[in-house]
XYZ file of C-alpha atoms in Angstrom:
396
model
C 5.033 107.056 49.012
C 6.151 110.285 50.698
C 5.965 110.852 54.446
C 7.736 112.841 57.137
C 8.815 109.963 59.390
C 9.135 106.218 58.922
C 9.328 104.190 62.120
C 10.768 100.727 61.526
C 9.396 98.130 63.937
C 5.874 97.455 65.191
C 6.609 96.379 68.742
C 5.821 98.294 71.908
C 8.714 100.749 71.386
C 7.758 101.444 67.774
C 4.122 102.181 68.549
C 4.858 104.122 71.726
C 7.278 106.225 69.698
C 4.721 106.759 66.944
C 2.033 107.763 69.422
C 4.196 110.159 71.454
C 5.834 111.696 68.376
C 2.410 112.297 66.795
C 1.045 113.628 70.078
C 3.832 116.215 70.303
C 3.970 116.933 66.557
C 0.449 116.540 65.119
C 1.531 118.082 61.804
C 3.919 115.201 61.025
C 2.942 112.395 58.678
C 4.205 109.239 60.410
C 4.278 105.705 59.070
C 5.116 102.555 61.063
C 6.535 99.657 59.029
C 6.389 96.121 60.433
C 7.674 93.030 58.631
C 5.190 90.678 60.349
C 1.461 90.381 59.704
C 0.591 91.970 63.066
C 2.077 93.997 65.926
C 4.167 92.862 68.927
C 5.172 89.557 67.323
C 8.654 89.302 68.844
C 10.157 90.648 72.118
C 6.958 92.481 73.097
C 4.789 89.408 72.637
C 7.221 86.902 74.161
C 7.918 88.156 77.663
C 6.662 87.620 81.200
C 4.612 90.830 81.338
C 6.378 92.340 84.354
C 6.252 96.065 85.054
C 9.744 96.399 86.539
C 10.629 98.774 89.365
C 14.230 99.556 88.342
C 15.915 98.117 91.445
C 18.684 96.382 89.466
C 19.932 99.315 87.447
C 22.811 101.712 88.027
C 21.581 104.981 89.582
C 21.494 107.726 86.973
C 21.262 105.296 84.018
C 18.471 105.411 81.451
C 17.199 102.078 82.778
C 17.020 103.296 86.382
C 15.424 106.638 85.504
C 13.016 105.296 82.878
C 11.989 102.290 85.015
C 11.060 104.427 88.006
C 9.066 106.872 85.885
C 7.906 104.190 83.474
C 6.463 101.788 86.015
C 4.182 104.547 87.295
C 3.323 105.931 83.851
C 2.538 102.399 82.640
C 0.189 101.804 85.571
C -1.449 105.195 84.979
C -1.841 104.329 81.289
C -3.482 101.015 82.157
C -5.868 102.720 84.546
C -6.782 105.380 81.988
C -7.541 102.895 79.209
C -8.911 100.143 81.454
C -6.175 97.625 80.632
C -5.763 94.809 83.169
C -2.786 95.008 85.546
C -1.952 93.854 89.057
C 0.528 95.665 91.310
C 1.355 92.524 93.262
C 4.955 93.380 94.158
C 7.826 90.930 94.090
C 10.288 89.231 96.409
C 14.003 88.980 95.586
C 15.286 86.005 97.560
C 18.685 85.035 98.921
C 18.820 81.242 99.213
C 22.236 80.978 100.918
C 24.245 83.042 103.407
C 26.854 83.960 100.775
C 24.150 85.784 98.773
C 23.248 88.152 101.616
C 26.005 90.650 100.798
C 24.708 91.039 97.226
C 21.151 91.192 98.542
C 22.044 94.091 100.846
C 23.848 95.865 97.984
C 20.737 95.457 95.857
C 18.609 96.856 98.672
C 20.879 99.920 98.881
C 20.617 100.379 95.125
C 16.831 100.266 95.422
C 16.982 103.051 98.005
C 19.320 105.073 95.775
C 16.819 104.716 92.948
C 14.037 106.028 95.174
C 12.020 102.828 95.401
C 9.709 101.442 98.086
C 11.895 98.501 99.101
C 11.882 96.611 102.371
C 14.582 94.280 103.679
C 13.075 91.064 105.079
C 14.425 88.238 107.188
C 13.625 84.617 106.278
C 10.558 84.491 108.513
C 9.088 87.626 106.938
C 9.719 86.276 103.419
C 7.952 83.019 104.300
C 4.903 84.871 105.578
C 4.484 86.145 102.007
C 5.845 83.109 100.142
C 5.630 80.096 102.480
C 7.196 77.602 100.039
C 10.359 79.615 99.302
C 13.807 78.509 100.442
C 15.347 81.660 101.902
C 17.733 83.256 104.347
C 16.376 86.738 103.604
C 14.853 88.868 100.882
C 13.704 92.214 99.552
C 10.079 93.183 98.984
C 9.671 95.556 96.020
C 6.274 97.217 96.144
C 6.333 98.911 92.717
C 6.502 95.706 90.656
C 3.340 94.796 88.741
C 2.166 92.532 85.922
C 0.388 93.397 82.675
C -0.189 92.157 79.118
C 2.193 94.172 76.926
C 0.533 93.022 73.728
C -2.682 94.719 74.894
C -0.686 97.830 75.820
C 0.864 97.864 72.327
C -2.576 97.494 70.750
C -3.720 100.557 72.699
C -0.664 102.567 71.559
C -1.469 101.543 67.975
C -5.121 102.600 68.286
C -4.166 105.982 69.752
C -1.513 106.478 67.061
C -4.013 105.732 64.294
C -6.664 107.956 65.877
C -4.156 110.817 65.590
C -3.691 110.082 61.891
C -0.691 107.754 62.034
C -0.403 105.057 59.374
C 0.730 101.422 59.639
C 1.872 98.923 57.016
C 2.290 95.261 57.995
C 4.014 92.546 55.936
C 6.609 95.146 54.942
C 10.177 94.028 55.713
C 12.886 96.626 55.086
C 15.272 95.357 52.413
C 17.370 98.443 51.690
C 17.805 102.080 52.686
C 19.143 104.958 50.565
C 20.358 108.137 52.256
C 20.672 111.435 50.362
C 21.232 115.049 51.373
C 17.539 115.866 51.589
C 15.803 112.645 52.550
C 15.999 108.930 53.160
C 14.340 106.171 51.129
C 13.245 102.945 52.794
C 12.764 100.034 50.402
C 10.673 96.906 50.902
C 10.636 94.571 47.880
C 8.566 96.477 45.292
C 7.651 99.367 47.607
C 9.592 102.520 48.409
C 8.914 105.080 51.142
C 10.530 108.508 50.925
C 10.878 110.221 54.324
C 12.595 113.185 55.913
C 13.775 110.961 58.775
C 13.554 107.391 60.016
C 13.420 106.022 63.560
C 14.800 102.525 64.013
C 12.880 100.465 66.591
C 13.621 97.134 64.928
C 14.748 95.226 68.034
C 16.619 92.103 66.937
C 17.367 93.704 63.571
C 18.165 97.206 64.842
C 21.901 96.770 64.108
C 21.102 95.748 60.521
C 18.825 98.761 59.986
C 21.528 101.054 61.411
C 24.116 99.586 59.022
C 21.730 99.975 56.052
C 21.361 103.641 57.077
C 25.121 104.196 56.957
C 25.622 104.333 60.721
C 29.085 103.041 61.670
C 28.026 101.499 64.958
C 30.300 99.295 67.086
C 27.251 97.397 68.331
C 26.070 93.987 67.200
C 22.761 92.546 68.380
C 23.267 89.021 69.718
C 20.094 86.944 70.228
C 19.695 85.078 73.513
C 16.823 82.623 73.700
C 14.919 82.522 76.980
C 13.075 79.266 77.542
C 10.025 79.140 79.810
C 7.990 76.519 81.584
C 4.574 76.910 83.187
C 3.433 75.480 86.502
C 0.606 72.970 86.331
C -2.564 74.125 88.038
C -2.006 72.026 91.160
C 1.450 73.614 91.644
C 0.341 77.247 91.355
C -0.164 77.282 95.145
C 3.611 77.556 95.521
C 3.669 81.177 94.248
C 1.705 84.162 95.573
C 3.557 87.127 94.032
C 6.677 87.219 91.845
C 9.776 85.408 93.123
C 13.259 86.275 91.852
C 16.762 85.095 92.807
C 19.635 87.452 93.604
C 21.043 88.128 90.105
C 24.619 87.838 88.890
C 25.739 91.495 88.682
C 28.138 90.715 85.807
C 25.348 89.602 83.447
C 22.205 91.457 82.270
C 19.963 88.440 82.959
C 17.844 88.021 86.092
C 17.995 84.241 86.432
C 15.154 81.718 86.550
C 12.204 83.194 88.448
C 8.497 82.584 89.097
C 5.981 85.010 87.618
C 2.230 85.166 88.113
C 0.735 86.079 84.728
C -2.017 88.643 84.281
C -4.263 86.177 82.418
C -3.653 83.392 84.932
C -0.991 80.760 85.420
C 2.577 80.936 86.711
C 5.598 80.998 84.397
C 9.013 79.636 85.385
C 12.108 80.941 83.602
C 13.773 82.116 81.545
C 17.219 80.713 81.062
C 19.561 82.496 78.625
C 21.192 80.584 75.781
C 22.804 81.876 72.603
C 20.491 81.874 69.603
C 21.998 80.851 66.265
C 19.794 83.231 64.298
C 18.018 86.475 65.080
C 14.617 84.905 65.763
C 15.834 81.673 67.344
C 12.674 80.504 69.097
C 13.546 76.823 68.639
C 16.524 75.089 70.271
C 18.184 74.207 66.971
C 16.962 77.095 64.784
C 19.607 78.468 62.447
C 19.895 80.627 59.340
C 22.952 80.272 57.116
C 23.923 83.938 56.897
C 22.790 85.003 60.366
C 24.378 81.978 62.045
C 27.729 82.618 60.357
C 27.613 86.298 61.277
C 26.864 85.514 64.929
C 29.582 82.857 65.159
C 32.166 85.108 63.479
C 31.613 87.960 65.934
C 34.761 88.197 68.134
C 32.928 89.682 71.108
C 30.954 86.463 71.497
C 34.064 84.443 72.341
C 35.493 87.082 74.654
C 32.223 87.217 76.571
C 31.919 83.418 76.541
C 35.414 82.828 77.927
C 34.697 85.174 80.832
C 31.414 83.389 81.599
C 32.124 79.834 80.443
C 30.748 78.147 83.587
C 27.463 80.065 83.421
C 27.123 79.478 79.656
C 27.631 75.726 79.931
C 25.128 75.578 82.783
C 22.506 77.418 80.728
C 22.945 75.041 77.772
C 22.778 71.996 80.010
C 19.531 73.187 81.562
C 18.170 73.982 78.091
C 18.360 70.332 77.023
C 17.795 68.714 80.419
C 14.467 69.369 82.124
C 15.653 67.787 85.383
C 18.556 70.237 85.512
C 16.153 73.139 84.873
C 13.895 71.905 87.691
C 16.889 71.533 90.004
C 17.748 75.170 89.350
C 14.148 76.234 90.075
C 14.219 74.161 93.289
C 16.830 76.527 94.712
C 13.926 78.940 95.147
C 11.053 76.489 95.706
C 12.257 73.018 96.788
C 8.748 71.542 96.492
C 8.735 71.859 92.683
C 8.945 68.505 90.867
C 9.496 67.516 87.243
C 5.819 66.734 86.741
C 4.819 70.178 88.036
C 6.019 72.073 84.951
C 5.417 71.954 81.208
C 7.311 73.814 78.450
C 5.772 76.851 76.760
C 6.862 79.198 73.982
C 10.337 80.714 74.263
C 11.325 84.346 73.833
C 14.410 85.942 72.296
C 16.265 88.860 73.878
C 18.009 91.348 71.564
C 21.223 91.984 73.499
C 23.730 94.576 72.296
C 27.380 93.507 72.454
C 30.691 95.167 71.599
C 33.735 93.624 69.918
C 35.489 93.230 73.276
C 32.634 91.069 74.593
C 30.988 93.785 76.687
C 27.256 93.264 77.116
C 25.706 96.728 77.114
C 23.565 97.156 80.186
C 21.827 100.454 79.432
C 19.522 101.557 76.645
C 21.501 102.901 73.677
C 20.386 105.554 71.181
C 22.523 106.563 68.179
C 21.944 109.195 65.520
C 22.772 109.047 61.831
C 22.005 111.201 58.838
C 18.204 111.632 58.821
C 17.958 108.799 61.347
C 17.665 107.881 65.021
C 18.403 104.319 66.152
C 17.337 102.453 69.301
C 20.232 99.984 69.482
C 19.776 98.367 72.868
C 16.289 98.045 74.290
C 15.866 94.653 75.956
C 14.057 94.256 79.301
C 12.885 96.505 80.946
C 12.129 98.331 77.688
C 8.446 97.353 77.782
C 8.141 98.833 81.285
C 9.909 101.960 80.040
C 8.111 102.170 76.689
C 6.167 105.335 77.527
C 9.300 107.112 78.746
C 11.362 105.837 75.806
C 8.671 107.061 73.409
C 8.756 110.504 75.038
C 12.569 110.565 74.931
C 12.673 109.672 71.238
C 10.071 112.358 70.487
C 12.307 114.852 72.288
C 15.464 113.667 70.481
C 13.668 113.761 67.133
C 13.582 117.559 67.308
C 17.406 117.562 67.280
C 17.692 115.595 64.015
């Protein structure tokens, strides 16, 4: 099969890219390949549905810029296509005096990023969230909640209306690059394209390597485990409640999230997955597990964060320890108030020296463009990332 562009990956980034590329270049034949039987089966379909404001991210970074623009463009998109969302805002909470310095630094970063943030004392926080343990907090007005699977479905519909094509159950097994084109193979099928765009998430490093890109990045899977509040405990949460994050790690800590379809999620933690799609605690895959465990950056990162890593593993296997961690924010929570739900897996880019890449990463190869780090808040930023890729495509 011949086409102009093959997009690998049918998550929110893949379909946003397909839609925006087709919108800007209606003459292009574009095909999205997805190895699963449907869309948004992995990171897109296993997250807490938050439209992030961008308060955490370094001013001038892709994440900061795309989050600020993306949160508004996502809300506008939902309004236009009548997708449910709720701009409920969130509270970032300091639970001890020693966290106030970091809280104030985060507040200043929010101002630098042009956000509607308000510094609150403990009394003001408790007027919004009466059950929270706090010495102060930040109210972030821009934060909202949505169902990203429904957003992805809308991107897919718009893409197909413009003439875009989709093939499910089509895992990429090999890629051949020549002077004039690039061939993407999937078992007995072959797709000849002028260019490919790699939006493969957890497998984006593998697709880049197949394409001949000598990237220093390896995607390391981190499983995020969630619980859900029982109905009688939902009274403890009115908005979204987050702790002050550790600035050295790209994870936000266990938090409480009102979901757009009802219910309140608690989590996630962050534990190393032993295969790419490690949704179960003891999931492993011979080749993937060996490759992950042989990666030198993993040990360098782990040694620098050994205390945090051990704590995450302990809480993964001990519900009481998980609850104790959640009680730092809401002391009233008890073991019987939460029940486990499906986990998610974060595709986190890492370098050989153990550096966890904090910003989105895009790399070019021959006839190819690769999205090599797009964890949270990529769903928030999906419209802006799609536009950016469409712009970069013209330079291939």
